[in-house]
């Protein structure tokens, strides 16, 4: 049998993912349109990404600055986000080129985004990354320090905090992630209810291929999905 092409794999998966999002949204008492599907496109060829965009994908997220910049001239029109760990010295390369940076994992990084944004006369929308499982291998603010961190970041010029992002620990089943998603949702509601200058908190970015339905049921407004759309590939986050 011939192997399926990347485009065929996407076509099969896309309708399934959309239906699952719609079902989970309904369970959460929301409409399908209330949930933003962001396609995580690391290692995916631009031709396949553009096919996905033609098929209805409106948001994409890339992980690596070099890869993003090399694909940038060729993307069809789409909302472009940065979702990977961002080194401070690379900030200048992407500020102004992406609509949202999901992965602001330190005050130091936020400060550099601020500096480059002010230099370019723009405001950068950012999410603050939470290391919700307290894992050494992951970046981000601990849930305990999140509020203080966000307040501090919000004082910087040229950045607007739009919400939270997290990659919970890998769990055997999506159900085991509920405690992390619940904690993140609580934190989200908590900071959203405060009036913090230079913030406009309305995005909770959590849920990936293996757990996005659970994440939506727990209050995610944006899910980042790679494998469930494009199939398995080799990469490290
Ligand atoms: C790769 C990646 C995803 C998507 O992961 P899948 O399990 O392939 O859906 C989501 N978020 C981030 C930050 C990623 O790097």
Tab-separated table of C-alpha atoms and ligand atoms in Angstrom:
chain	number	residue	atom	x	y	z
A	1	UNK	CA	0.000	0.000	0.000
A	2	UNK	CA	1.249	3.480	-0.753
A	3	UNK	CA	2.121	5.630	2.191
A	4	UNK	CA	-0.205	8.518	2.802
A	5	UNK	CA	1.016	11.970	1.918
A	6	UNK	CA	1.310	14.665	4.555
A	7	UNK	CA	-1.619	16.464	2.965
A	8	UNK	CA	-3.810	13.358	3.103
A	9	UNK	CA	-2.867	12.821	6.746
A	10	UNK	CA	-3.806	16.408	7.541
A	11	UNK	CA	-7.123	16.208	5.682
A	12	UNK	CA	-8.143	13.085	7.589
A	13	UNK	CA	-7.114	14.520	10.935
A	14	UNK	CA	-8.427	18.049	10.545
A	15	UNK	CA	-12.130	17.242	10.518
A	16	UNK	CA	-11.679	14.887	13.483
A	17	UNK	CA	-9.870	17.549	15.523
A	18	UNK	CA	-12.482	20.193	14.656
A	19	UNK	CA	-15.284	17.862	15.702
A	20	UNK	CA	-13.570	17.012	18.986
A	21	UNK	CA	-13.048	20.719	19.701
A	22	UNK	CA	-16.720	21.416	18.992
A	23	UNK	CA	-17.825	18.594	21.295
A	24	UNK	CA	-15.498	19.647	24.119
A	25	UNK	CA	-16.570	23.281	23.762
A	26	UNK	CA	-20.177	22.238	24.072
A	27	UNK	CA	-19.386	20.281	27.244
A	28	UNK	CA	-17.715	23.411	28.617
A	29	UNK	CA	-20.827	25.438	27.831
A	30	UNK	CA	-19.085	27.327	25.042
A	31	UNK	CA	-19.389	27.623	21.311
A	32	UNK	CA	-16.889	26.117	18.907
A	33	UNK	CA	-15.842	29.627	17.840
A	34	UNK	CA	-14.898	30.444	21.430
A	35	UNK	CA	-11.934	28.063	21.174
A	36	UNK	CA	-8.965	29.045	19.038
A	37	UNK	CA	-7.231	26.178	17.283
A	38	UNK	CA	-3.561	26.922	16.820
A	39	UNK	CA	-1.677	24.500	14.581
A	40	UNK	CA	1.771	23.756	16.033
A	41	UNK	CA	3.785	23.649	12.829
A	42	UNK	CA	7.350	22.867	13.885
A	43	UNK	CA	9.087	20.615	11.330
A	44	UNK	CA	6.055	20.835	9.015
A	45	UNK	CA	6.836	21.869	5.465
A	46	UNK	CA	5.451	25.244	4.371
A	47	UNK	CA	3.554	23.628	1.491
A	48	UNK	CA	1.663	21.471	3.999
A	49	UNK	CA	1.119	24.457	6.310
A	50	UNK	CA	-0.313	26.450	3.415
A	51	UNK	CA	-2.605	23.560	2.553
A	52	UNK	CA	-3.771	23.599	6.183
A	53	UNK	CA	-4.386	27.342	5.927
A	54	UNK	CA	-6.451	26.857	2.771
A	55	UNK	CA	-8.412	24.190	4.616
A	56	UNK	CA	-9.326	26.590	7.422
A	57	UNK	CA	-6.401	26.845	9.849
A	58	UNK	CA	-6.241	30.487	10.925
A	59	UNK	CA	-3.503	30.350	13.584
A	60	UNK	CA	-0.087	28.740	13.482
A	61	UNK	CA	2.639	28.540	16.118
A	62	UNK	CA	6.321	27.935	15.546
A	63	UNK	CA	8.934	26.872	18.091
A	64	UNK	CA	12.255	27.866	16.699
A	65	UNK	CA	13.292	31.314	15.595
A	66	UNK	CA	15.490	30.135	12.701
A	67	UNK	CA	12.850	27.799	11.352
A	68	UNK	CA	10.181	30.483	11.672
A	69	UNK	CA	12.286	33.067	9.840
A	70	UNK	CA	13.119	30.685	7.026
A	71	UNK	CA	9.435	29.846	6.502
A	72	UNK	CA	8.201	33.407	6.998
A	73	UNK	CA	8.383	34.609	3.353
A	74	UNK	CA	6.335	31.633	2.195
A	75	UNK	CA	3.385	31.346	4.587
A	76	UNK	CA	-0.037	32.124	3.174
A	77	UNK	CA	-1.818	34.836	5.190
A	78	UNK	CA	-2.340	33.511	8.734
A	79	UNK	CA	-2.051	34.618	12.358
A	80	UNK	CA	1.496	33.771	13.407
A	81	UNK	CA	2.441	32.986	16.996
A	82	UNK	CA	5.678	31.987	18.674
A	83	UNK	CA	5.292	29.101	21.130
A	84	UNK	CA	8.792	27.781	21.822
A	85	UNK	CA	11.420	28.719	24.365
A	86	UNK	CA	12.825	32.070	23.311
A	87	UNK	CA	16.397	33.088	23.956
A	88	UNK	CA	16.896	36.722	24.843
A	89	UNK	CA	19.367	37.314	22.014
A	90	UNK	CA	16.769	36.150	19.452
A	91	UNK	CA	14.013	38.482	20.608
A	92	UNK	CA	15.028	41.210	18.164
A	93	UNK	CA	14.551	38.779	15.275
A	94	UNK	CA	10.897	38.075	15.947
A	95	UNK	CA	9.437	41.138	17.651
A	96	UNK	CA	6.926	42.662	15.251
A	97	UNK	CA	6.823	39.513	13.129
A	98	UNK	CA	4.511	37.483	15.362
A	99	UNK	CA	1.165	38.460	16.790
A	100	UNK	CA	1.592	36.695	20.116
A	101	UNK	CA	4.513	35.233	22.045
A	102	UNK	CA	3.160	32.384	24.204
A	103	UNK	CA	6.322	31.488	25.991
A	104	UNK	CA	7.423	34.397	28.167
A	105	UNK	CA	9.038	32.389	30.912
A	106	UNK	CA	11.057	34.989	32.821
A	107	UNK	CA	11.091	38.669	33.701
A	108	UNK	CA	14.457	38.923	31.966
A	109	UNK	CA	12.882	37.797	28.674
A	110	UNK	CA	9.907	40.125	29.103
A	111	UNK	CA	12.310	43.006	29.624
A	112	UNK	CA	14.062	42.302	26.342
A	113	UNK	CA	10.717	42.024	24.496
A	114	UNK	CA	9.814	45.365	26.028
A	115	UNK	CA	13.084	46.928	24.931
A	116	UNK	CA	12.814	45.703	21.341
A	117	UNK	CA	9.133	46.621	21.100
A	118	UNK	CA	9.746	50.156	22.297
A	119	UNK	CA	12.589	50.445	19.811
A	120	UNK	CA	10.226	49.414	17.022
A	121	UNK	CA	7.416	51.585	18.287
A	122	UNK	CA	5.040	48.666	18.794
A	123	UNK	CA	3.318	46.829	21.588
A	124	UNK	CA	3.901	43.073	21.730
A	125	UNK	CA	1.141	40.807	22.998
A	126	UNK	CA	2.513	38.102	25.257
A	127	UNK	CA	1.417	35.172	27.376
A	128	UNK	CA	3.185	34.318	30.594
A	129	UNK	CA	4.326	30.711	30.735
A	130	UNK	CA	3.571	28.791	33.903
A	131	UNK	CA	5.631	25.778	34.932
A	132	UNK	CA	2.527	24.218	36.398
A	133	UNK	CA	4.109	20.909	37.365
A	134	UNK	CA	7.175	22.525	38.923
A	135	UNK	CA	9.402	20.498	36.584
A	136	UNK	CA	13.126	21.221	36.363
A	137	UNK	CA	13.058	20.447	32.651
A	138	UNK	CA	10.483	23.135	31.913
A	139	UNK	CA	10.577	26.896	31.787
A	140	UNK	CA	8.189	29.366	33.329
A	141	UNK	CA	6.925	30.962	36.490
A	142	UNK	CA	5.780	28.738	39.320
A	143	UNK	CA	2.043	29.064	40.029
A	144	UNK	CA	2.967	30.714	43.347
A	145	UNK	CA	5.081	33.411	41.699
A	146	UNK	CA	2.863	33.956	38.675
A	147	UNK	CA	0.806	36.853	39.976
A	148	UNK	CA	3.758	38.831	41.176
A	149	UNK	CA	5.604	38.127	37.931
A	150	UNK	CA	2.684	39.285	35.804
A	151	UNK	CA	2.291	42.464	37.810
A	152	UNK	CA	5.955	43.233	37.334
A	153	UNK	CA	5.919	42.443	33.618
A	154	UNK	CA	2.821	44.578	33.153
A	155	UNK	CA	4.759	47.623	34.299
A	156	UNK	CA	7.055	47.326	31.271
A	157	UNK	CA	6.420	49.533	28.245
A	158	UNK	CA	5.705	47.928	24.909
A	159	UNK	CA	4.200	44.692	26.201
A	160	UNK	CA	0.615	43.703	26.821
A	161	UNK	CA	-0.042	40.587	28.890
A	162	UNK	CA	-2.897	38.678	27.263
A	163	UNK	CA	-2.963	35.618	29.490
A	164	UNK	CA	-1.268	32.365	30.418
A	165	UNK	CA	0.324	29.426	28.642
A	166	UNK	CA	1.446	26.103	30.037
A	167	UNK	CA	2.727	22.674	29.094
A	168	UNK	CA	1.687	20.386	31.965
A	169	UNK	CA	3.740	17.302	32.846
A	170	UNK	CA	3.313	14.302	30.578
A	171	UNK	CA	0.603	12.157	32.105
A	172	UNK	CA	-0.485	8.619	31.331
A	173	UNK	CA	-4.049	9.703	30.712
A	174	UNK	CA	-5.600	13.114	29.990
A	175	UNK	CA	-7.628	12.790	33.194
A	176	UNK	CA	-4.455	13.034	35.256
A	177	UNK	CA	-3.907	16.455	33.785
A	178	UNK	CA	-7.165	17.802	35.143
A	179	UNK	CA	-5.542	19.006	38.355
A	180	UNK	CA	-3.017	21.062	36.380
A	181	UNK	CA	-5.604	22.461	34.000
A	182	UNK	CA	-7.886	23.337	36.922
A	183	UNK	CA	-5.044	25.111	38.691
A	184	UNK	CA	-4.220	27.095	35.548
A	185	UNK	CA	-7.839	28.046	35.014
A	186	UNK	CA	-8.098	29.261	38.600
A	187	UNK	CA	-4.981	31.356	38.171
A	188	UNK	CA	-6.335	32.718	34.883
A	189	UNK	CA	-9.637	33.744	36.449
A	190	UNK	CA	-7.813	35.239	39.384
A	191	UNK	CA	-5.505	37.467	37.342
A	192	UNK	CA	-8.264	38.327	34.869
A	193	UNK	CA	-10.361	39.660	37.710
A	194	UNK	CA	-7.633	42.044	38.807
A	195	UNK	CA	-7.135	45.326	37.106
A	196	UNK	CA	-3.534	45.238	36.013
A	197	UNK	CA	-2.320	48.111	33.831
A	198	UNK	CA	-1.113	47.220	30.331
A	199	UNK	CA	-2.866	43.888	30.409
A	200	UNK	CA	-5.940	42.585	28.692
A	201	UNK	CA	-6.230	39.070	29.911
A	202	UNK	CA	-8.420	36.839	27.771
A	203	UNK	CA	-6.262	33.939	26.577
A	204	UNK	CA	-5.605	30.644	28.333
A	205	UNK	CA	-3.333	28.622	26.056
A	206	UNK	CA	-3.275	24.996	27.235
A	207	UNK	CA	-3.940	21.598	25.725
A	208	UNK	CA	-2.020	19.706	23.038
A	209	UNK	CA	-2.699	16.619	20.908
A	210	UNK	CA	-3.145	14.173	23.766
A	211	UNK	CA	-5.208	16.294	26.097
A	212	UNK	CA	-6.870	19.195	24.277
A	213	UNK	CA	-10.421	18.017	24.928
A	214	UNK	CA	-9.768	17.873	28.663
A	215	UNK	CA	-8.073	21.276	28.517
A	216	UNK	CA	-11.103	22.817	26.791
A	217	UNK	CA	-13.451	21.285	29.345
A	218	UNK	CA	-11.264	22.855	32.054
A	219	UNK	CA	-11.418	26.329	30.485
A	220	UNK	CA	-8.746	26.615	27.762
A	221	UNK	CA	-9.494	29.316	25.205
A	222	UNK	CA	-6.662	28.260	22.880
A	223	UNK	CA	-5.272	24.807	22.128
A	224	UNK	CA	-1.938	24.146	20.395
A	225	UNK	CA	-2.104	21.018	18.292
A	226	UNK	CA	0.643	19.429	16.219
A	227	UNK	CA	0.684	15.642	16.061
A	228	UNK	CA	-3.099	15.198	16.002
A	229	UNK	CA	-3.194	17.344	12.846
A	230	UNK	CA	0.024	16.572	11.008
A	231	UNK	CA	0.848	13.090	12.242
A	232	UNK	CA	3.897	11.898	14.126
A	233	UNK	CA	7.229	13.456	13.394
A	234	UNK	CA	10.591	13.547	15.071
A	235	UNK	CA	11.260	16.549	17.163
A	236	UNK	CA	12.164	17.759	20.590
A	237	UNK	CA	10.075	20.465	22.143
B	1	LIG	C1	4.933	20.903	19.667
B	1	LIG	C2	4.199	21.762	20.599
B	1	LIG	C3	2.813	21.637	20.738
B	1	LIG	C4	2.009	20.587	20.032
B	1	LIG	O1	2.333	19.311	20.522
B	1	LIG	P1	1.575	18.002	19.985
B	1	LIG	O2	1.660	17.048	21.101
B	1	LIG	O3	2.317	17.580	18.771
B	1	LIG	O4	0.180	18.404	19.678
B	1	LIG	C5	2.177	22.523	21.595
B	1	LIG	N1	2.849	23.461	22.275
B	1	LIG	C6	4.180	23.596	22.179
B	1	LIG	C7	4.853	24.645	22.974
B	1	LIG	C8	4.889	22.759	21.338
B	1	LIG	O5	6.201	22.874	21.242
